[in-house]
mmCIF file of N, CA and C in Angstrom:
data_model
loop_
_atom_site.group_PDB
_atom_site.id
_atom_site.type_symbol
_atom_site.label_atom_id
_atom_site.label_comp_id
_atom_site.label_asym_id
_atom_site.label_seq_id
_atom_site.Cartn_x
_atom_site.Cartn_y
_atom_site.Cartn_z
ATOM 1 N N MET A 12 28.326 15.437 -0.008
ATOM 2 C CA MET A 12 26.993 14.890 0.117
ATOM 3 C C MET A 12 26.051 15.716 -0.795
ATOM 4 N N LEU A 13 25.189 15.047 -1.509
ATOM 5 C CA LEU A 13 24.221 15.663 -2.396
ATOM 6 C C LEU A 13 22.808 15.261 -2.008
ATOM 7 N N ILE A 14 21.929 16.218 -1.879
ATOM 8 C CA ILE A 14 20.521 15.933 -1.615
ATOM 9 C C ILE A 14 19.734 16.339 -2.842
ATOM 10 N N ARG A 15 18.973 15.414 -3.372
ATOM 11 C CA ARG A 15 18.194 15.716 -4.572
ATOM 12 C C ARG A 15 16.836 15.030 -4.492
ATOM 13 N N ALA A 16 15.895 15.516 -5.312
ATOM 14 C CA ALA A 16 14.571 14.921 -5.337
ATOM 15 C C ALA A 16 14.648 13.492 -5.864
ATOM 16 N N VAL A 17 13.853 12.602 -5.274
ATOM 17 C CA VAL A 17 13.773 11.230 -5.735
ATOM 18 C C VAL A 17 12.986 11.240 -7.065
ATOM 19 N N THR A 18 13.444 10.437 -8.005
ATOM 20 C CA THR A 18 12.751 10.279 -9.270
ATOM 21 C C THR A 18 12.179 8.862 -9.379
ATOM 22 N N LEU A 19 11.321 8.626 -10.345
ATOM 23 C CA LEU A 19 10.743 7.283 -10.505
ATOM 24 C C LEU A 19 11.844 6.258 -10.747
ATOM 25 N N SER A 20 12.948 6.659 -11.364
ATOM 26 C CA SER A 20 14.055 5.713 -11.605
ATOM 27 C C SER A 20 14.780 5.327 -10.305
ATOM 28 N N ASP A 21 14.525 6.047 -9.204
ATOM 29 C CA ASP A 21 15.151 5.713 -7.913
ATOM 30 C C ASP A 21 14.312 4.779 -7.065
ATOM 31 N N ILE A 22 13.129 4.398 -7.530
ATOM 32 C CA ILE A 22 12.248 3.547 -6.738
ATOM 33 C C ILE A 22 12.936 2.217 -6.327
ATOM 34 N N HIS A 23 13.641 1.630 -7.240
ATOM 35 C CA HIS A 23 14.326 0.365 -6.945
ATOM 36 C C HIS A 23 15.343 0.565 -5.784
ATOM 37 N N THR A 24 16.055 1.659 -5.811
ATOM 38 C CA THR A 24 17.033 1.978 -4.757
ATOM 39 C C THR A 24 16.313 2.185 -3.431
ATOM 40 N N TRP A 25 15.198 2.917 -3.446
ATOM 41 C CA TRP A 25 14.454 3.178 -2.224
ATOM 42 C C TRP A 25 13.908 1.872 -1.664
ATOM 43 N N LEU A 26 13.378 1.019 -2.517
ATOM 44 C CA LEU A 26 12.876 -0.275 -2.077
ATOM 45 C C LEU A 26 13.969 -1.130 -1.466
ATOM 46 N N ASN A 27 15.146 -1.113 -2.097
ATOM 47 C CA ASN A 27 16.281 -1.862 -1.539
ATOM 48 C C ASN A 27 16.654 -1.349 -0.122
ATOM 49 N N LEU A 28 16.651 -0.053 0.035
ATOM 50 C CA LEU A 28 16.918 0.536 1.352
ATOM 51 C C LEU A 28 15.909 0.041 2.384
ATOM 52 N N SER A 29 14.683 0.044 1.968
ATOM 53 C CA SER A 29 13.580 -0.376 2.869
ATOM 54 C C SER A 29 13.782 -1.824 3.305
ATOM 55 N N HIS A 30 14.170 -2.662 2.371
ATOM 56 C CA HIS A 30 14.372 -4.089 2.676
ATOM 57 C C HIS A 30 15.582 -4.325 3.585
ATOM 58 N N GLU A 31 16.507 -3.369 3.638
ATOM 59 C CA GLU A 31 17.642 -3.544 4.574
ATOM 60 C C GLU A 31 17.143 -3.538 6.007
ATOM 61 N N TRP A 32 15.957 -2.981 6.273
ATOM 62 C CA TRP A 32 15.388 -2.897 7.595
ATOM 63 C C TRP A 32 14.379 -3.998 7.863
ATOM 64 N N ASP A 33 14.275 -4.982 6.988
ATOM 65 C CA ASP A 33 13.298 -6.073 7.152
ATOM 66 C C ASP A 33 13.429 -6.754 8.514
ATOM 67 N N GLY A 34 14.635 -6.950 9.004
ATOM 68 C CA GLY A 34 14.825 -7.598 10.289
ATOM 69 C C GLY A 34 14.190 -6.825 11.436
ATOM 70 N N LEU A 35 14.343 -5.474 11.414
ATOM 71 C CA LEU A 35 13.737 -4.643 12.435
ATOM 72 C C LEU A 35 12.204 -4.636 12.294
ATOM 73 N N VAL A 36 11.730 -4.465 11.063
ATOM 74 C CA VAL A 36 10.279 -4.470 10.838
ATOM 75 C C VAL A 36 9.669 -5.773 11.248
ATOM 76 N N ASN A 37 10.360 -6.866 10.980
ATOM 77 C CA ASN A 37 9.853 -8.208 11.334
ATOM 78 C C ASN A 37 9.686 -8.350 12.836
ATOM 79 N N LYS A 38 10.493 -7.666 13.619
ATOM 80 C CA LYS A 38 10.359 -7.706 15.074
ATOM 81 C C LYS A 38 9.178 -6.867 15.550
ATOM 82 N N LEU A 39 8.796 -5.861 14.758
ATOM 83 C CA LEU A 39 7.727 -4.969 15.163
ATOM 84 C C LEU A 39 6.328 -5.466 14.766
ATOM 85 N N ILE A 40 6.238 -6.148 13.611
ATOM 86 C CA ILE A 40 4.962 -6.660 13.137
ATOM 87 C C ILE A 40 5.107 -8.111 12.725
ATOM 88 N N SER A 41 4.022 -8.876 12.854
ATOM 89 C CA SER A 41 4.110 -10.295 12.593
ATOM 90 C C SER A 41 4.169 -10.661 11.116
ATOM 91 N N ASP A 42 3.466 -9.886 10.272
ATOM 92 C CA ASP A 42 3.425 -10.155 8.855
ATOM 93 C C ASP A 42 4.092 -9.027 8.079
ATOM 94 N N ILE A 43 5.360 -9.271 7.686
ATOM 95 C CA ILE A 43 6.132 -8.233 7.042
ATOM 96 C C ILE A 43 5.540 -7.794 5.693
ATOM 97 N N SER A 44 4.798 -8.680 5.022
ATOM 98 C CA SER A 44 4.204 -8.327 3.753
ATOM 99 C C SER A 44 3.173 -7.218 3.935
ATOM 100 N N ALA A 45 2.561 -7.133 5.111
ATOM 101 C CA ALA A 45 1.585 -6.050 5.375
ATOM 102 C C ALA A 45 2.286 -4.706 5.415
ATOM 103 N N PHE A 46 3.556 -4.703 5.834
ATOM 104 C CA PHE A 46 4.311 -3.444 5.882
ATOM 105 C C PHE A 46 4.514 -2.880 4.470
ATOM 106 N N TYR A 47 4.726 -3.748 3.507
ATOM 107 C CA TYR A 47 4.996 -3.304 2.137
ATOM 108 C C TYR A 47 3.779 -3.182 1.259
ATOM 109 N N GLU A 48 2.621 -3.579 1.780
ATOM 110 C CA GLU A 48 1.382 -3.451 0.994
ATOM 111 C C GLU A 48 1.099 -2.001 0.729
ATOM 112 N N GLY A 49 1.027 -1.631 -0.533
ATOM 113 C CA GLY A 49 0.791 -0.242 -0.899
ATOM 114 C C GLY A 49 2.017 0.626 -0.929
ATOM 115 N N PHE A 50 3.197 0.061 -0.645
ATOM 116 C CA PHE A 50 4.437 0.853 -0.566
ATOM 117 C C PHE A 50 4.800 1.436 -1.930
ATOM 118 N N ASP A 51 4.571 0.705 -3.004
ATOM 119 C CA ASP A 51 4.857 1.247 -4.341
ATOM 120 C C ASP A 51 4.010 2.491 -4.614
ATOM 121 N N ASP A 52 2.738 2.434 -4.242
ATOM 122 C CA ASP A 52 1.852 3.587 -4.407
ATOM 123 C C ASP A 52 2.329 4.732 -3.539
ATOM 124 N N TYR A 53 2.769 4.433 -2.309
ATOM 125 C CA TYR A 53 3.279 5.453 -1.403
ATOM 126 C C TYR A 53 4.485 6.180 -2.026
ATOM 127 N N MET A 54 5.447 5.388 -2.510
ATOM 128 C CA MET A 54 6.649 5.965 -3.076
ATOM 129 C C MET A 54 6.341 6.813 -4.288
ATOM 130 N N THR A 55 5.466 6.317 -5.162
ATOM 131 C CA THR A 55 5.085 7.054 -6.357
ATOM 132 C C THR A 55 4.420 8.366 -5.992
ATOM 133 N N ALA A 56 3.536 8.330 -5.024
ATOM 134 C CA ALA A 56 2.841 9.552 -4.580
ATOM 135 C C ALA A 56 3.796 10.563 -3.982
ATOM 136 N N LYS A 57 4.747 10.117 -3.164
ATOM 137 C CA LYS A 57 5.712 11.017 -2.560
ATOM 138 C C LYS A 57 6.586 11.674 -3.635
ATOM 139 N N ILE A 58 6.925 10.902 -4.650
ATOM 140 C CA ILE A 58 7.721 11.461 -5.776
ATOM 141 C C ILE A 58 6.927 12.505 -6.546
ATOM 142 N N ALA A 59 5.677 12.183 -6.837
ATOM 143 C CA ALA A 59 4.793 13.076 -7.615
ATOM 144 C C ALA A 59 4.560 14.376 -6.862
ATOM 145 N N GLN A 60 4.491 14.306 -5.516
ATOM 146 C CA GLN A 60 4.197 15.480 -4.688
ATOM 147 C C GLN A 60 5.493 16.199 -4.241
ATOM 148 N N ASN A 61 6.640 15.783 -4.770
ATOM 149 C CA ASN A 61 7.920 16.351 -4.390
ATOM 150 C C ASN A 61 8.143 16.293 -2.875
ATOM 151 N N GLU A 62 7.817 15.136 -2.287
ATOM 152 C CA GLU A 62 7.944 14.956 -0.862
ATOM 153 C C GLU A 62 8.942 13.832 -0.511
ATOM 154 N N ALA A 63 9.853 13.554 -1.404
ATOM 155 C CA ALA A 63 10.857 12.531 -1.174
ATOM 156 C C ALA A 63 12.195 13.002 -1.734
ATOM 157 N N TYR A 64 13.226 12.851 -0.915
ATOM 158 C CA TYR A 64 14.577 13.274 -1.320
ATOM 159 C C TYR A 64 15.576 12.160 -1.036
ATOM 160 N N LEU A 65 16.528 12.090 -1.909
ATOM 161 C CA LEU A 65 17.571 11.066 -1.846
ATOM 162 C C LEU A 65 18.868 11.730 -1.419
ATOM 163 N N VAL A 66 19.580 11.107 -0.523
ATOM 164 C CA VAL A 66 20.884 11.624 -0.067
ATOM 165 C C VAL A 66 21.918 10.683 -0.655
ATOM 166 N N GLU A 67 22.883 11.253 -1.396
ATOM 167 C CA GLU A 67 23.919 10.410 -1.973
ATOM 168 C C GLU A 67 25.308 10.994 -1.739
ATOM 169 N N ASP A 68 26.264 10.096 -1.733
ATOM 170 C CA ASP A 68 27.638 10.497 -1.574
ATOM 171 C C ASP A 68 28.079 11.308 -2.807
ATOM 172 N N GLY A 69 28.608 12.477 -2.583
ATOM 173 C CA GLY A 69 28.989 13.357 -3.692
ATOM 174 C C GLY A 69 30.134 12.838 -4.517
ATOM 175 N N VAL A 70 30.948 11.941 -3.956
ATOM 176 C CA VAL A 70 32.125 11.412 -4.681
ATOM 177 C C VAL A 70 31.727 10.149 -5.429
ATOM 178 N N SER A 71 31.157 9.193 -4.707
ATOM 179 C CA SER A 71 30.904 7.882 -5.309
ATOM 180 C C SER A 71 29.532 7.799 -5.969
ATOM 181 N N GLY A 72 28.604 8.689 -5.573
ATOM 182 C CA GLY A 72 27.228 8.640 -6.107
ATOM 183 C C GLY A 72 26.385 7.567 -5.415
ATOM 184 N N ARG A 73 26.966 6.918 -4.392
ATOM 185 C CA ARG A 73 26.269 5.883 -3.622
ATOM 186 C C ARG A 73 25.117 6.470 -2.836
ATOM 187 N N CYS A 74 23.977 5.848 -2.893
ATOM 188 C CA CYS A 74 22.825 6.300 -2.129
ATOM 189 C C CYS A 74 23.056 6.056 -0.645
ATOM 190 N N LEU A 75 22.903 7.146 0.159
ATOM 191 C CA LEU A 75 23.077 7.012 1.582
ATOM 192 C C LEU A 75 21.731 6.928 2.320
ATOM 193 N N GLY A 76 20.681 7.373 1.674
ATOM 194 C CA GLY A 76 19.379 7.314 2.329
ATOM 195 C C GLY A 76 18.308 8.030 1.565
ATOM 196 N N VAL A 77 17.088 7.884 2.026
ATOM 197 C CA VAL A 77 15.925 8.538 1.461
ATOM 198 C C VAL A 77 15.131 9.180 2.590
ATOM 199 N N VAL A 78 14.686 10.386 2.357
ATOM 200 C CA VAL A 78 13.839 11.079 3.308
ATOM 201 C C VAL A 78 12.515 11.350 2.638
ATOM 202 N N ALA A 79 11.424 10.975 3.299
ATOM 203 C CA ALA A 79 10.079 11.247 2.787
ATOM 204 C C ALA A 79 9.266 11.963 3.872
ATOM 205 N N PHE A 80 8.438 12.901 3.469
ATOM 206 C CA PHE A 80 7.687 13.663 4.457
ATOM 207 C C PHE A 80 6.379 14.137 3.844
ATOM 208 N N SER A 81 5.549 14.731 4.654
ATOM 209 C CA SER A 81 4.288 15.296 4.194
ATOM 210 C C SER A 81 4.339 16.798 4.318
ATOM 211 N N LYS A 82 3.974 17.503 3.233
ATOM 212 C CA LYS A 82 3.931 18.971 3.291
ATOM 213 C C LYS A 82 2.728 19.433 4.119
ATOM 214 N N LYS A 83 1.707 18.592 4.212
ATOM 215 C CA LYS A 83 0.487 18.999 4.953
ATOM 216 C C LYS A 83 0.679 18.921 6.458
ATOM 217 N N THR A 84 1.434 17.903 6.903
ATOM 218 C CA THR A 84 1.645 17.743 8.331
ATOM 219 C C THR A 84 3.154 17.569 8.562
ATOM 220 N N THR A 85 3.614 17.923 9.697
ATOM 221 C CA THR A 85 5.010 17.680 10.035
ATOM 222 C C THR A 85 5.151 16.451 10.978
ATOM 223 N N GLU A 86 4.040 15.776 11.193
ATOM 224 C CA GLU A 86 4.028 14.654 12.084
ATOM 225 C C GLU A 86 4.781 13.413 11.536
ATOM 226 N N TYR A 87 4.749 13.266 10.247
ATOM 227 C CA TYR A 87 5.293 12.035 9.657
ATOM 228 C C TYR A 87 6.578 12.331 8.909
ATOM 229 N N LEU A 88 7.603 11.637 9.323
ATOM 230 C CA LEU A 88 8.902 11.763 8.677
ATOM 231 C C LEU A 88 9.497 10.405 8.632
ATOM 232 N N ILE A 89 9.910 9.980 7.469
ATOM 233 C CA ILE A 89 10.502 8.659 7.333
ATOM 234 C C ILE A 89 11.962 8.851 6.861
ATOM 235 N N LEU A 90 12.852 8.316 7.650
ATOM 236 C CA LEU A 90 14.283 8.367 7.304
ATOM 237 C C LEU A 90 14.746 6.954 7.096
ATOM 238 N N GLU A 91 15.342 6.702 5.977
ATOM 239 C CA GLU A 91 15.903 5.356 5.743
ATOM 240 C C GLU A 91 17.332 5.535 5.289
ATOM 241 N N PHE A 92 18.253 5.129 6.129
ATOM 242 C CA PHE A 92 19.650 5.268 5.791
ATOM 243 C C PHE A 92 20.290 3.893 5.729
ATOM 244 N N GLN A 93 21.184 3.706 4.788
ATOM 245 C CA GLN A 93 21.850 2.421 4.665
ATOM 246 C C GLN A 93 22.644 2.116 5.933
ATOM 247 N N LYS A 94 22.629 0.859 6.274
ATOM 248 C CA LYS A 94 23.381 0.406 7.452
ATOM 249 C C LYS A 94 24.839 0.424 7.154
#
């Protein structure tokens, strides 16, 4: 397993991981588009602030998940792992 900083070229992978959870998000909120509003800006900011890391299989290179956090607070932690 390899953990590395997320780069701008990983945004598509991160977004795909997020969409794998659409079914769960849809159960939690009525308008799923509201969940993704501003998500591109969020991802870009986390990358710029070195607050997002990608976990990938060391053999296949397959993305296993993305971890994003805030250096200012420890309250918010987002884990997205492939099903």
